[in-house]
Structures are given as structure tokens and as C-alpha cells.
CSV table of N, CA and C in Angstrom, one decimal:
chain,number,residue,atom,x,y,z
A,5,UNK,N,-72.0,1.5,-17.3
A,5,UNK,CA,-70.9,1.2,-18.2
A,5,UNK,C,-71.4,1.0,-19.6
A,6,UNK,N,-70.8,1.2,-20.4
A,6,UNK,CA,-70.7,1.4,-22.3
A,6,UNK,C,-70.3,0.7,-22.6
A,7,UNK,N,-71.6,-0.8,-23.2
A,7,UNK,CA,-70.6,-1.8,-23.2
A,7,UNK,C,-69.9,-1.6,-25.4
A,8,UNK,N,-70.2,-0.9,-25.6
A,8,UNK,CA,-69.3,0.0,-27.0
A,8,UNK,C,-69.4,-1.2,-28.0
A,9,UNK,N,-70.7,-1.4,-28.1
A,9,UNK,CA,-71.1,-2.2,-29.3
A,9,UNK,C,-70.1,-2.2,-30.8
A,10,UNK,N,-70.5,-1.1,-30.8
A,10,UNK,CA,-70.1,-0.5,-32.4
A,10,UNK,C,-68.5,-0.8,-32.5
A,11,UNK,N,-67.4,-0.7,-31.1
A,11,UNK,CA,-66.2,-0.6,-30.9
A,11,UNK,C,-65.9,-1.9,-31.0
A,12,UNK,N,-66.4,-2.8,-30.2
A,12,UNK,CA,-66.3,-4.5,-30.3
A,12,UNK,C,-66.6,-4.7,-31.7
A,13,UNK,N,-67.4,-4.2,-32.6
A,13,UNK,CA,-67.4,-4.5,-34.0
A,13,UNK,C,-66.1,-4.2,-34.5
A,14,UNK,N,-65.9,-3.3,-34.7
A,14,UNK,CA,-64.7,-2.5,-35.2
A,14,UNK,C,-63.5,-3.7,-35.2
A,15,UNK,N,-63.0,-4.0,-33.4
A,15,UNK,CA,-62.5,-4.5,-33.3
A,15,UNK,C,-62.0,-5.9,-33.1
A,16,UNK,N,-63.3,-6.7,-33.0
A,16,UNK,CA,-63.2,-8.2,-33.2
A,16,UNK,C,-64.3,-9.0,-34.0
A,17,UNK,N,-64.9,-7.9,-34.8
A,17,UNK,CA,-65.9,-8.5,-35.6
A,17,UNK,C,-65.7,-10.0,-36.2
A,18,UNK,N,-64.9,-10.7,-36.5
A,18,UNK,CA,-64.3,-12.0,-36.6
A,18,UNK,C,-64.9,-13.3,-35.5
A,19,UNK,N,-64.5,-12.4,-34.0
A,19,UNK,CA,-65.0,-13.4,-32.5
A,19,UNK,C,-66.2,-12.9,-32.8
A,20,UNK,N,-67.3,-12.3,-33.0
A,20,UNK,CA,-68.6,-11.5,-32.8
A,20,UNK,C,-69.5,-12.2,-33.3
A,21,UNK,N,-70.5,-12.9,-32.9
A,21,UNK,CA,-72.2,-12.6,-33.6
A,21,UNK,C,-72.9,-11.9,-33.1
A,22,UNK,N,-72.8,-10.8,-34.1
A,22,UNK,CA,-74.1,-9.6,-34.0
A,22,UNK,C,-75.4,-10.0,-34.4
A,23,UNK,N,-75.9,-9.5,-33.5
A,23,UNK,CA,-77.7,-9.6,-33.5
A,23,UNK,C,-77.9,-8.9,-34.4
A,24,UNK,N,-79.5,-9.1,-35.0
A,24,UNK,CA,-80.2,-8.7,-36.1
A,24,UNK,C,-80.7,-7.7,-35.4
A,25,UNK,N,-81.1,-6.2,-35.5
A,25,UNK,CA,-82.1,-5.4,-35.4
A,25,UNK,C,-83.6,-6.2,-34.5
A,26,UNK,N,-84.6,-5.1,-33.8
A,26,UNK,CA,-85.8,-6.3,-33.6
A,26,UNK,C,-85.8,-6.1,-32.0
A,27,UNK,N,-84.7,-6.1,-31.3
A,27,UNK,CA,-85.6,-6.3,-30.0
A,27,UNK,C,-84.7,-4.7,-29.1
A,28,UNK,N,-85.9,-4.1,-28.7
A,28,UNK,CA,-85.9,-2.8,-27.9
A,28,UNK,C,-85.2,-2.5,-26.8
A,29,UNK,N,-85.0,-1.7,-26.2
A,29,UNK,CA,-84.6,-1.0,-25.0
A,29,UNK,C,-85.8,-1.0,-24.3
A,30,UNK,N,-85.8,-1.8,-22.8
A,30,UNK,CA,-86.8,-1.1,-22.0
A,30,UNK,C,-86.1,-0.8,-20.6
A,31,UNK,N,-85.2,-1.5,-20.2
A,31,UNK,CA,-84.3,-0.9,-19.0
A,31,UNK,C,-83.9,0.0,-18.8
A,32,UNK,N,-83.4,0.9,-17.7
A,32,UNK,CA,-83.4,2.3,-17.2
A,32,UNK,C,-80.9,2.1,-17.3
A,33,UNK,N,-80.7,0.8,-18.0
A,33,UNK,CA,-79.2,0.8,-18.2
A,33,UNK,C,-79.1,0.7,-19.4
A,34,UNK,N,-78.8,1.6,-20.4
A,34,UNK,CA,-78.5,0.9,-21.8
A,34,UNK,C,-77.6,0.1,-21.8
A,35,UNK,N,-76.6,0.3,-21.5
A,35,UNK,CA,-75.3,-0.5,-22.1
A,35,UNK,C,-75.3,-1.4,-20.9
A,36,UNK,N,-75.3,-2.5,-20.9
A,36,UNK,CA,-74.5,-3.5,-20.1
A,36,UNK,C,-74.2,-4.8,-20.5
A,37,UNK,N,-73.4,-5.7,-19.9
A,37,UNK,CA,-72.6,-6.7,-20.4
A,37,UNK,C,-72.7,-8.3,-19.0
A,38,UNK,N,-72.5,-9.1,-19.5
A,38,UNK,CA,-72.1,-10.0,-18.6
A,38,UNK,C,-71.9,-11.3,-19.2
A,39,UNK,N,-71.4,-12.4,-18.4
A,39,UNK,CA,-71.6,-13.7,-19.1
A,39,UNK,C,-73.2,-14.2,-18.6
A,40,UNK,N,-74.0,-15.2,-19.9
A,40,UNK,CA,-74.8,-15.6,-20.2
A,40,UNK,C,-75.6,-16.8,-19.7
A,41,UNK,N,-76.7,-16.6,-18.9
A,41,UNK,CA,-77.3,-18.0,-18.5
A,41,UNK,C,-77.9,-17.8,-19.5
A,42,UNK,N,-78.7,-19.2,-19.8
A,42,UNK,CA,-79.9,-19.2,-20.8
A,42,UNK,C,-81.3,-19.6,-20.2
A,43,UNK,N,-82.0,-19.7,-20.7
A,43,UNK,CA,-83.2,-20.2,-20.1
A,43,UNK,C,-84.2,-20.3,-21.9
A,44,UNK,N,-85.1,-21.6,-22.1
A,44,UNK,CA,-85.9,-22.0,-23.1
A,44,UNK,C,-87.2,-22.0,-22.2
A,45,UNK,N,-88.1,-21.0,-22.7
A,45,UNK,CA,-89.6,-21.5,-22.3
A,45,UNK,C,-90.1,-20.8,-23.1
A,46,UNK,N,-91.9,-21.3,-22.7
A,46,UNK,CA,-92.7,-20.6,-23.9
A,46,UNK,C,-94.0,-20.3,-22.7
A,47,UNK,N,-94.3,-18.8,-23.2
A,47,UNK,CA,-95.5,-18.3,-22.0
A,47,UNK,C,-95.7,-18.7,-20.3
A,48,UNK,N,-94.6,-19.3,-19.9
A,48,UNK,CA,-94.1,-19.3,-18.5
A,48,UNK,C,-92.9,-19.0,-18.1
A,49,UNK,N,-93.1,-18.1,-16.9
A,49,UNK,CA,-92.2,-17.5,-16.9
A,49,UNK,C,-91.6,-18.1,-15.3
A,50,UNK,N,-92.3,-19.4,-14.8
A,50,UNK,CA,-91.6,-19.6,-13.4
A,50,UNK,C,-89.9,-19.8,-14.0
A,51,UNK,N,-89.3,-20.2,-14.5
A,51,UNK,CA,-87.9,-20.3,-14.5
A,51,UNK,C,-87.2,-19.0,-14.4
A,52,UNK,N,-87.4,-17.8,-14.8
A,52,UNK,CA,-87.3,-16.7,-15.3
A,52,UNK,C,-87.3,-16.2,-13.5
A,53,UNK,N,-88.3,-16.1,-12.9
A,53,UNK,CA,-88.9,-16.0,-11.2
A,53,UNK,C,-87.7,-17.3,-10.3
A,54,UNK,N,-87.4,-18.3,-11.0
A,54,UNK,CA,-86.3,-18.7,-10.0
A,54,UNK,C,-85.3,-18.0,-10.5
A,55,UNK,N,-84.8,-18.3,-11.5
A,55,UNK,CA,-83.1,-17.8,-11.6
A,55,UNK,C,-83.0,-16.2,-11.2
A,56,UNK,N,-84.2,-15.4,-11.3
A,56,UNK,CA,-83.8,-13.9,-10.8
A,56,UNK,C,-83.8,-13.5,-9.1
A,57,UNK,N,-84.0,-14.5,-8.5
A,57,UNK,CA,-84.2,-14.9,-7.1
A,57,UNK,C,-82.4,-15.6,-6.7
A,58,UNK,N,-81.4,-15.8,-7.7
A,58,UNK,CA,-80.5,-15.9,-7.0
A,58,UNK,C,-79.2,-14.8,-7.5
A,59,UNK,N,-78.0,-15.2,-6.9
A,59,UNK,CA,-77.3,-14.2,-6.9
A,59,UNK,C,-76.7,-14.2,-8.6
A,60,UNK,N,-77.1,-13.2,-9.2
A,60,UNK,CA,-76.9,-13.0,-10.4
A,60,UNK,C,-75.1,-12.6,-10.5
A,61,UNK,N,-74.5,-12.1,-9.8
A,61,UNK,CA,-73.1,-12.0,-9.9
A,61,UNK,C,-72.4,-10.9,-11.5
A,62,UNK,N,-73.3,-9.7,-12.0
A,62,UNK,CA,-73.0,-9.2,-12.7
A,62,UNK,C,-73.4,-10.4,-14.3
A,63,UNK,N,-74.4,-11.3,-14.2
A,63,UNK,CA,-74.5,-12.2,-15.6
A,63,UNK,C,-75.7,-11.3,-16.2
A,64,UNK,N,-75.6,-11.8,-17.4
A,64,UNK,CA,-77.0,-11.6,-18.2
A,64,UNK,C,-78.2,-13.0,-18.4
A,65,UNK,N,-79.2,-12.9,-18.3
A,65,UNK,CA,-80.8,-13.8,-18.6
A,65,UNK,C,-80.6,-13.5,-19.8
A,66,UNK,N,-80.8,-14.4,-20.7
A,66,UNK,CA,-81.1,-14.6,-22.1
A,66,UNK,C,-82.2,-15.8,-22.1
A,67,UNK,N,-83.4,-15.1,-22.5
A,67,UNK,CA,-84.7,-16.2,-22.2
A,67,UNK,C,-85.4,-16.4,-23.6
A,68,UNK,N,-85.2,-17.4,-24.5
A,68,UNK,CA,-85.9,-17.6,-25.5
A,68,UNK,C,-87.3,-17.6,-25.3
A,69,UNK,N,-88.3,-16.9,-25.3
A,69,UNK,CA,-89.7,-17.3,-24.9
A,69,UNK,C,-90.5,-17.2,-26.7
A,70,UNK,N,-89.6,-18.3,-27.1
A,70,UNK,CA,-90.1,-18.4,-28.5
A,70,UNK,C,-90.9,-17.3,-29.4
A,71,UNK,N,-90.8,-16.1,-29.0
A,71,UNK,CA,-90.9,-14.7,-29.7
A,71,UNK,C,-92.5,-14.9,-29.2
A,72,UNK,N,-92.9,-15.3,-28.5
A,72,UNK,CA,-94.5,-15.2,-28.0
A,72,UNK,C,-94.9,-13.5,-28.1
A,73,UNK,N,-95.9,-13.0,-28.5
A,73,UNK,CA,-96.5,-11.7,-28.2
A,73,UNK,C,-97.7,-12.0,-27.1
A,74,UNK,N,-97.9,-13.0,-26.6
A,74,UNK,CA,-98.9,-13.1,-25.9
A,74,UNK,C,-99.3,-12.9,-24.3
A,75,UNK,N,-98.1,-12.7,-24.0
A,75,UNK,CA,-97.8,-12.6,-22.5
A,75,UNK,C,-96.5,-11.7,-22.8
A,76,UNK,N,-96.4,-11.3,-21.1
A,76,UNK,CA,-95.4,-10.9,-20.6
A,76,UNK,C,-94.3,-11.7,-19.8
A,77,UNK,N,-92.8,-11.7,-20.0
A,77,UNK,CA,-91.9,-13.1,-19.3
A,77,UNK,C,-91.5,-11.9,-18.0
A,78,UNK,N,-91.5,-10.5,-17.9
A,78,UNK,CA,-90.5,-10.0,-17.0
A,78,UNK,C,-91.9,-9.0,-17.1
A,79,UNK,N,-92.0,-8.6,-15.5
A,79,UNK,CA,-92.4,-7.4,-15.2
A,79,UNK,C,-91.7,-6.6,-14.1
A,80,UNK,N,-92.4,-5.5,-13.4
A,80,UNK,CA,-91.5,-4.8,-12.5
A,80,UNK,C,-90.7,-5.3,-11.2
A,81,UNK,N,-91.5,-6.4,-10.8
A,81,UNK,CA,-91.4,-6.8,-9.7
A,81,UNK,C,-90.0,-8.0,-9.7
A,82,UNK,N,-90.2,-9.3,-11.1
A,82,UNK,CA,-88.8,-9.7,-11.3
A,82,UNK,C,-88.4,-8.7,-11.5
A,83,UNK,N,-88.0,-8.1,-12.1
A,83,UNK,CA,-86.6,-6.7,-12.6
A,83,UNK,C,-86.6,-6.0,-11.3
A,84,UNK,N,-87.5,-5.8,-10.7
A,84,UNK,CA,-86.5,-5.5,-8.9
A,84,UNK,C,-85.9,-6.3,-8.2
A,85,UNK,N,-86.4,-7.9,-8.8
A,85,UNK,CA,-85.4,-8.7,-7.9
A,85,UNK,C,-84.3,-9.0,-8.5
A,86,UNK,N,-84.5,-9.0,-10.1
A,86,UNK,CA,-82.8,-8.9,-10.7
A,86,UNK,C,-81.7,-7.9,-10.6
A,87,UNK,N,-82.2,-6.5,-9.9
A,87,UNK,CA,-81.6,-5.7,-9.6
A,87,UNK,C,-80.8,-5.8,-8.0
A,88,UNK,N,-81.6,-6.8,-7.3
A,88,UNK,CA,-81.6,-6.9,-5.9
A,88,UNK,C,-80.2,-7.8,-6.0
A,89,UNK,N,-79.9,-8.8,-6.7
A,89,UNK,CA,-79.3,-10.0,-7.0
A,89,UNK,C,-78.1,-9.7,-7.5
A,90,UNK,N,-78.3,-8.5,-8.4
A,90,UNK,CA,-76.8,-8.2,-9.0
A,90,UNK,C,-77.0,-8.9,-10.4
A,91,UNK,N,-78.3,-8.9,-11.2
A,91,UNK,CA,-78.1,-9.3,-12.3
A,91,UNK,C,-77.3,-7.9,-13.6
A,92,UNK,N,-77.3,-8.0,-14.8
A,92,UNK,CA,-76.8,-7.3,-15.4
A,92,UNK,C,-77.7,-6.5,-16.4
A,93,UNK,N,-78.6,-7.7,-17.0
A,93,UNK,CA,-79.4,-7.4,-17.8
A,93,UNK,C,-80.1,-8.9,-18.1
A,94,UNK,N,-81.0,-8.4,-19.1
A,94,UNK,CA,-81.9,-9.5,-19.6
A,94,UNK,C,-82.4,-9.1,-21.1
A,95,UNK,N,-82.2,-10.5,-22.0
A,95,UNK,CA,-82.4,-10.4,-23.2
A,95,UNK,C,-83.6,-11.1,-23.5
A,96,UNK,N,-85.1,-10.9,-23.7
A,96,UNK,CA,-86.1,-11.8,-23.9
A,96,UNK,C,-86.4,-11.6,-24.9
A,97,UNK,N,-86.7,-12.6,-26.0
A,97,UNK,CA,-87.7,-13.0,-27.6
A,97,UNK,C,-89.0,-13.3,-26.8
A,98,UNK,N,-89.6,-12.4,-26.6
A,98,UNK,CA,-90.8,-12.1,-25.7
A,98,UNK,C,-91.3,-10.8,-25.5
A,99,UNK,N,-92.1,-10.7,-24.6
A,99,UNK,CA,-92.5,-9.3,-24.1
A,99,UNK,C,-92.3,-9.1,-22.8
A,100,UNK,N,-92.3,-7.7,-22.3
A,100,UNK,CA,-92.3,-7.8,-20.5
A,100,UNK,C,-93.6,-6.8,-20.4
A,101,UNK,N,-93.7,-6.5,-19.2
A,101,UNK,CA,-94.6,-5.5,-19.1
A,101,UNK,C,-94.1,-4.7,-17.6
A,102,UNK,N,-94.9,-4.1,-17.2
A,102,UNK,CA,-94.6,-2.2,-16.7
A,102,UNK,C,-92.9,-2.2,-17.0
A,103,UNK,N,-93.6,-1.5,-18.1
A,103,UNK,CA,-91.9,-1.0,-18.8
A,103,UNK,C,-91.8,0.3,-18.1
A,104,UNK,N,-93.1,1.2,-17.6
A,104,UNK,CA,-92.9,2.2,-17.3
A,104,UNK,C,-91.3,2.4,-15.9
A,105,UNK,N,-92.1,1.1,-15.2
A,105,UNK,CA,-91.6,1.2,-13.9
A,105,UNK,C,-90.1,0.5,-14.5
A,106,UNK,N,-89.7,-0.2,-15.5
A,106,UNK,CA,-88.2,-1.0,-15.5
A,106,UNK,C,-87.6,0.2,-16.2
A,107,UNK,N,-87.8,0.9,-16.4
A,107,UNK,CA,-87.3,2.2,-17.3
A,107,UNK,C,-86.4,2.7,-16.5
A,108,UNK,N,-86.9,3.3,-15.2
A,108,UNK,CA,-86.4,3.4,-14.1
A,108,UNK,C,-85.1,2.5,-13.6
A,109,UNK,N,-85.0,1.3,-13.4
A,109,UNK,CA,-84.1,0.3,-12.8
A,109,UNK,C,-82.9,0.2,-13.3
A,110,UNK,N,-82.0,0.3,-12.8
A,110,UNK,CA,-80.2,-0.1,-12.9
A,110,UNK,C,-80.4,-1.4,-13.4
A,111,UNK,N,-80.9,-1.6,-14.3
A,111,UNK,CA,-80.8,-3.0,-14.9
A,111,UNK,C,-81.1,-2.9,-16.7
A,112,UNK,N,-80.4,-3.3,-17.6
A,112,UNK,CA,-80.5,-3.5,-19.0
A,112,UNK,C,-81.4,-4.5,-19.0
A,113,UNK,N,-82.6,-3.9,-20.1
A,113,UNK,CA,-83.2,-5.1,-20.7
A,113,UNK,C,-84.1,-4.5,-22.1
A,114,UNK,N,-83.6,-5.9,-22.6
A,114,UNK,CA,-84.2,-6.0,-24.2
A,114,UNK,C,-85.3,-7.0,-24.5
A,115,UNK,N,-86.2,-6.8,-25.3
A,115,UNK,CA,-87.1,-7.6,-25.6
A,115,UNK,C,-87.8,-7.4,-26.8
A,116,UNK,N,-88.9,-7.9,-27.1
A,116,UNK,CA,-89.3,-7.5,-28.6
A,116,UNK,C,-90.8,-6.5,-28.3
A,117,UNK,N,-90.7,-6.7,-27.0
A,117,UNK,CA,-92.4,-5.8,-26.9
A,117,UNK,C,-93.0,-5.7,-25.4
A,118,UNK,N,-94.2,-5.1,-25.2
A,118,UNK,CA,-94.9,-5.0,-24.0
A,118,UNK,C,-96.4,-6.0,-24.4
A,119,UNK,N,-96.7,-6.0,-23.2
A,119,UNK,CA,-97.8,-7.1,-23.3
A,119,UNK,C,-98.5,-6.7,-21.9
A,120,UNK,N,-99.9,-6.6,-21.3
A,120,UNK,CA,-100.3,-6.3,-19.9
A,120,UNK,C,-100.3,-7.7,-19.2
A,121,UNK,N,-100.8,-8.6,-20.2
A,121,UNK,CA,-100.7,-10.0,-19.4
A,121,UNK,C,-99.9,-10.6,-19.1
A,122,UNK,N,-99.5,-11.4,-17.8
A,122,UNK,CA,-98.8,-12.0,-17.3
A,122,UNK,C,-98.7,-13.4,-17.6
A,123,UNK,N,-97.7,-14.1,-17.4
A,123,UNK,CA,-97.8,-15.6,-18.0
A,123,UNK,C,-98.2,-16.6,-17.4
A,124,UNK,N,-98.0,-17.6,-17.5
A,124,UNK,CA,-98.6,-19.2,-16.2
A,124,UNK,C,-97.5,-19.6,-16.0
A,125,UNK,N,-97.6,-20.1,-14.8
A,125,UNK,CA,-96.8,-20.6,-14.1
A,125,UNK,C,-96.9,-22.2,-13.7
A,126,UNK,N,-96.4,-22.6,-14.5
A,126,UNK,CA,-96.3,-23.8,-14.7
A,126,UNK,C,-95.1,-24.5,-14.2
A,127,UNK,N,-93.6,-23.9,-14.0
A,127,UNK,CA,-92.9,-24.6,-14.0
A,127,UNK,C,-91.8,-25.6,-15.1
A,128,UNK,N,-93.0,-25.3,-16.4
A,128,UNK,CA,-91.7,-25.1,-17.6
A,128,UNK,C,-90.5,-24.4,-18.0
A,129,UNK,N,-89.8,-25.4,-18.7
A,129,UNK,CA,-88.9,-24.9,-19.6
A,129,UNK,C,-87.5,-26.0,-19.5
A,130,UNK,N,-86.3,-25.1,-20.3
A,130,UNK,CA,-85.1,-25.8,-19.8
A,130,UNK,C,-84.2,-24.5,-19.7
A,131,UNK,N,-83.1,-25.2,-19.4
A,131,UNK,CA,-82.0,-24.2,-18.5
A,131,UNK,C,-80.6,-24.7,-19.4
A,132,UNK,N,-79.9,-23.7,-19.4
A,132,UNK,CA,-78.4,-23.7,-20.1
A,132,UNK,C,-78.1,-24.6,-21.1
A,133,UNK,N,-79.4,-24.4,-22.0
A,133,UNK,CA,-79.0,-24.9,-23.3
A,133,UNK,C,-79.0,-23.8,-24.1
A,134,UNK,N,-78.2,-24.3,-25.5
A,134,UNK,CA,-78.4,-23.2,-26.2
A,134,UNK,C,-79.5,-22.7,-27.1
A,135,UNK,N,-80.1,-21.7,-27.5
A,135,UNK,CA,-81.1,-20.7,-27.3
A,135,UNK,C,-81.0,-20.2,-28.9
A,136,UNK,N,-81.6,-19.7,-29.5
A,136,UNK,CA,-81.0,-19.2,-31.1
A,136,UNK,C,-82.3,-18.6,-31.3
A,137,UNK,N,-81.8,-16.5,-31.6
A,137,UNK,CA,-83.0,-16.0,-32.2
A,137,UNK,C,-82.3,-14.8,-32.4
A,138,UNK,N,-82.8,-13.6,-33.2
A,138,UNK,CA,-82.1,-12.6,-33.6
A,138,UNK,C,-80.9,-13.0,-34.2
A,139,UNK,N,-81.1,-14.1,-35.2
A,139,UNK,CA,-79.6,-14.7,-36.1
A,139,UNK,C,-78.2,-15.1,-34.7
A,140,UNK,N,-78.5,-15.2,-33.4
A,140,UNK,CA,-77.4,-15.0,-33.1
A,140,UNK,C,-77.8,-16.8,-31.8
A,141,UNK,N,-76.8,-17.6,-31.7
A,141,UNK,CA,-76.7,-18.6,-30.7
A,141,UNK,C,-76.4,-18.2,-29.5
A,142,UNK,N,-77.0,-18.2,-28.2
A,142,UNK,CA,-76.4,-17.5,-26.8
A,142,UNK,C,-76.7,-18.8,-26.1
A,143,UNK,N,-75.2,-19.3,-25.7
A,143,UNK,CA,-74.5,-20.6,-25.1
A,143,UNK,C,-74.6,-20.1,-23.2
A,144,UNK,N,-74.7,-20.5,-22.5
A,144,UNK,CA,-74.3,-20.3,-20.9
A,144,UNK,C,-73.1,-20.2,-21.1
A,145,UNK,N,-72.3,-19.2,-20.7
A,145,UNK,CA,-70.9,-19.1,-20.3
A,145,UNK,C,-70.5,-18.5,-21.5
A,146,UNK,N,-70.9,-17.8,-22.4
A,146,UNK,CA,-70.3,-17.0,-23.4
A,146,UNK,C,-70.7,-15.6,-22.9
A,147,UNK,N,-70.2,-14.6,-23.7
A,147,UNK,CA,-70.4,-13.3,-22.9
A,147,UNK,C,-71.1,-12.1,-24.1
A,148,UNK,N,-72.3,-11.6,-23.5
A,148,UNK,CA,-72.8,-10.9,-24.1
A,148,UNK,C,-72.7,-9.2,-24.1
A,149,UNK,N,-72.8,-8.3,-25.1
A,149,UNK,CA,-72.9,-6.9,-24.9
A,149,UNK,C,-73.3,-6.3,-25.7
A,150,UNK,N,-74.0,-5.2,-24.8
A,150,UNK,CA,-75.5,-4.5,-25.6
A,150,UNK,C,-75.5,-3.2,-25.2
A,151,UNK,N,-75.8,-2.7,-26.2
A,151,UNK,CA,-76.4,-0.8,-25.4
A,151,UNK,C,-77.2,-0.5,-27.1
A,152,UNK,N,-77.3,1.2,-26.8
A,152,UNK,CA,-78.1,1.1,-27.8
A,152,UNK,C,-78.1,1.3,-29.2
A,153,UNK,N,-76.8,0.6,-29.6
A,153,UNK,CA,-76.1,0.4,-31.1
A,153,UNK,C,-76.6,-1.0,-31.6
A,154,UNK,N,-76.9,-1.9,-30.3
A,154,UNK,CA,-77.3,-3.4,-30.3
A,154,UNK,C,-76.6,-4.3,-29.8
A,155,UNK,N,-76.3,-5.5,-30.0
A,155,UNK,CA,-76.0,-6.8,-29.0
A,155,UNK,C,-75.4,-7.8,-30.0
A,156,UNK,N,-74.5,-7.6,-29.5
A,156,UNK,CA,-73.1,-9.1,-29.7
A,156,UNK,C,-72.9,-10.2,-28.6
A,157,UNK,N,-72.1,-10.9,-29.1
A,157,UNK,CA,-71.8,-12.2,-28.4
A,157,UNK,C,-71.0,-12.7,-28.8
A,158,UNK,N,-69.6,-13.0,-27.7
A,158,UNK,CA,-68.8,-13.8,-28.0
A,158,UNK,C,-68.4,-15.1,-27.2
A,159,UNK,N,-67.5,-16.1,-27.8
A,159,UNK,CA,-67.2,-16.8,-26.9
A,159,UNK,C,-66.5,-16.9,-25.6
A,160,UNK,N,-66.1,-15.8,-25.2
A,160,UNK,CA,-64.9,-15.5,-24.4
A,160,UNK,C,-65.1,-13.6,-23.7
A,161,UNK,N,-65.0,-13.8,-23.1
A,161,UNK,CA,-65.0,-12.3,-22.0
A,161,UNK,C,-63.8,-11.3,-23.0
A,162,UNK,N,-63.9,-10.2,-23.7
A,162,UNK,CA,-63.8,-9.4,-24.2
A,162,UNK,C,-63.2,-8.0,-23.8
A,163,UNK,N,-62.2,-7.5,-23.9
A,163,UNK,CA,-61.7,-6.4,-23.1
A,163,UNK,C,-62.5,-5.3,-24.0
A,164,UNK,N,-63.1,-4.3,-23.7
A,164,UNK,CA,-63.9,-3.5,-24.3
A,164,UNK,C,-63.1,-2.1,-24.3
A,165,UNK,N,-63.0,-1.9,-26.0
A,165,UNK,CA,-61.9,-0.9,-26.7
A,165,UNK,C,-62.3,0.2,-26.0
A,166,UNK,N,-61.1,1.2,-25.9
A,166,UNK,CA,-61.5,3.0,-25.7
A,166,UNK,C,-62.4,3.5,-24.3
């Protein structure tokens, strides 16, 4: 599905915070959409490994990993279980790695980069608070949509023009 960036501009630019330029396409789905968990951590990625372990229900991961280039938050193996789950996509201020292999997967995801290293697992972070990067706030329960024009966010589920 097309989630028609440019069209949701057009037409409710008003409800909309459009993201800044900056973070890539590495998913094998450009366009997709859902409403928004959040997740706050920095260079661990256990939170990221629980929440993609449950039933994702068509939502989007929005994972502030404070724009780290130092690690990876998603590699192939979560993004087969977010695909397993029914997630939608995943927006990381981070890096992932084998992008080769997520390229592949029925799953959207954006990030700002690749990295080979993997992160610690610690068990940090926090959950469904709000998150703020690419100029734009992503709340749990607001609804996001992206393909490869870029990524908006509104408060409210969105009928998508045309």
C-alpha cells in the first residue's frame, strides 16, 4: 500500500508534521503506515527485541536511538520477527544493519544509516513516551505515513486521498 505522502500533504497539510529529509529507505515495503508505539533508547536495542516479539497488529516502531552512528538497533533477524508479528514498519534515528537481507522483507523501514555492529543489551530505555527527531514529535497512538516522498504524522488515523 501507497501510503501517498505528497497527497496527505496536499490535503491536510494543516493536521501534518512532516519530517525533515535525513533518514533512508532500507525495507523491501516503501510505503507503509500504521499507528505509532514509541520506544527511547540509546545503543540498546533489548526494548526494540521485546516489542518486535509481540503482535504488532499492522503499528509502526518509532525508536529514538538518539541518532547514535555507533551501532546497529534492527538487523535481519528482528525485521523477520517484525514481519512474523504483523508489524508495519520501523522508523529508527539510528542505524540497522544487513540491510541487504531487510531489503528483501514485507516490512518498511527508515533509518539514518548502516552500521556492522550490533548493540548491548542491557535492558534499557523507556516506552510510549514521546520521542522528537527529524523536526517532527511521534506520540504512541498518533498515526504515521511514509514511502519514498517521506514521512508525516498526524494525530488521528487519516483516510489516504486518491
Amino acid at each position: 500500500m501507497s501510503s501517498k505522502t505528497a497527497d496527505l500533504c496536499d490535503q491536510y497539510s494543516d493536521r501534518l508534521q512532516i519530517a525533515s529529509p535525513g533518514l533512508l529507505d532500507f525495507g523491501g515495503r516503501l510505503g507503509f503506515s500504521g499507528e505509532i508505539v514509541t520506544l527511547k533508547l540509546f545503543e540498546d536495542n533489548s526494548l526494540v527485541r521485546e516489542l518486535l516479539g509481540t503482535k504488532g497488529a499492522g503499528k509502526v516502531l518509532v525508536v529514538d536511538g538518539g541518532g547514535s552512528m555507533r551501532c546497529a538497533l534492527l538487523g535481519d533477524m528482528l525485521a523477520g520477527k517484525a514481519v512474523e508479528n504483523g508489524w508495519s514498519g520501523l522508523v529508527i534515528n539510528g542505524c540497522i544493519r544487513d540491510a541487504l537481507e531487510i531489503a528483501i522483507l514485507p516490512l518498511g523501514v527508515k533509518a539514518l544509516g548502516t552500521h556492522p555492529q550490533k548493540s548491548e543489551k542491557k535492558g534499557t530505555g523507556e516506552r510510549n513516551i514521546p520521542v522528537s527527531f527529524s523536526q517532527v514529535t511521534f506520540r504512541t497512538g498518533h498515526y504515521l505515513y511514509a514511502d519514498r516522498d517521506g514521512l508525516v504524522v498526524a494525530a488521528e488515523r487519516l483516510p489516504v486521498p486518491g
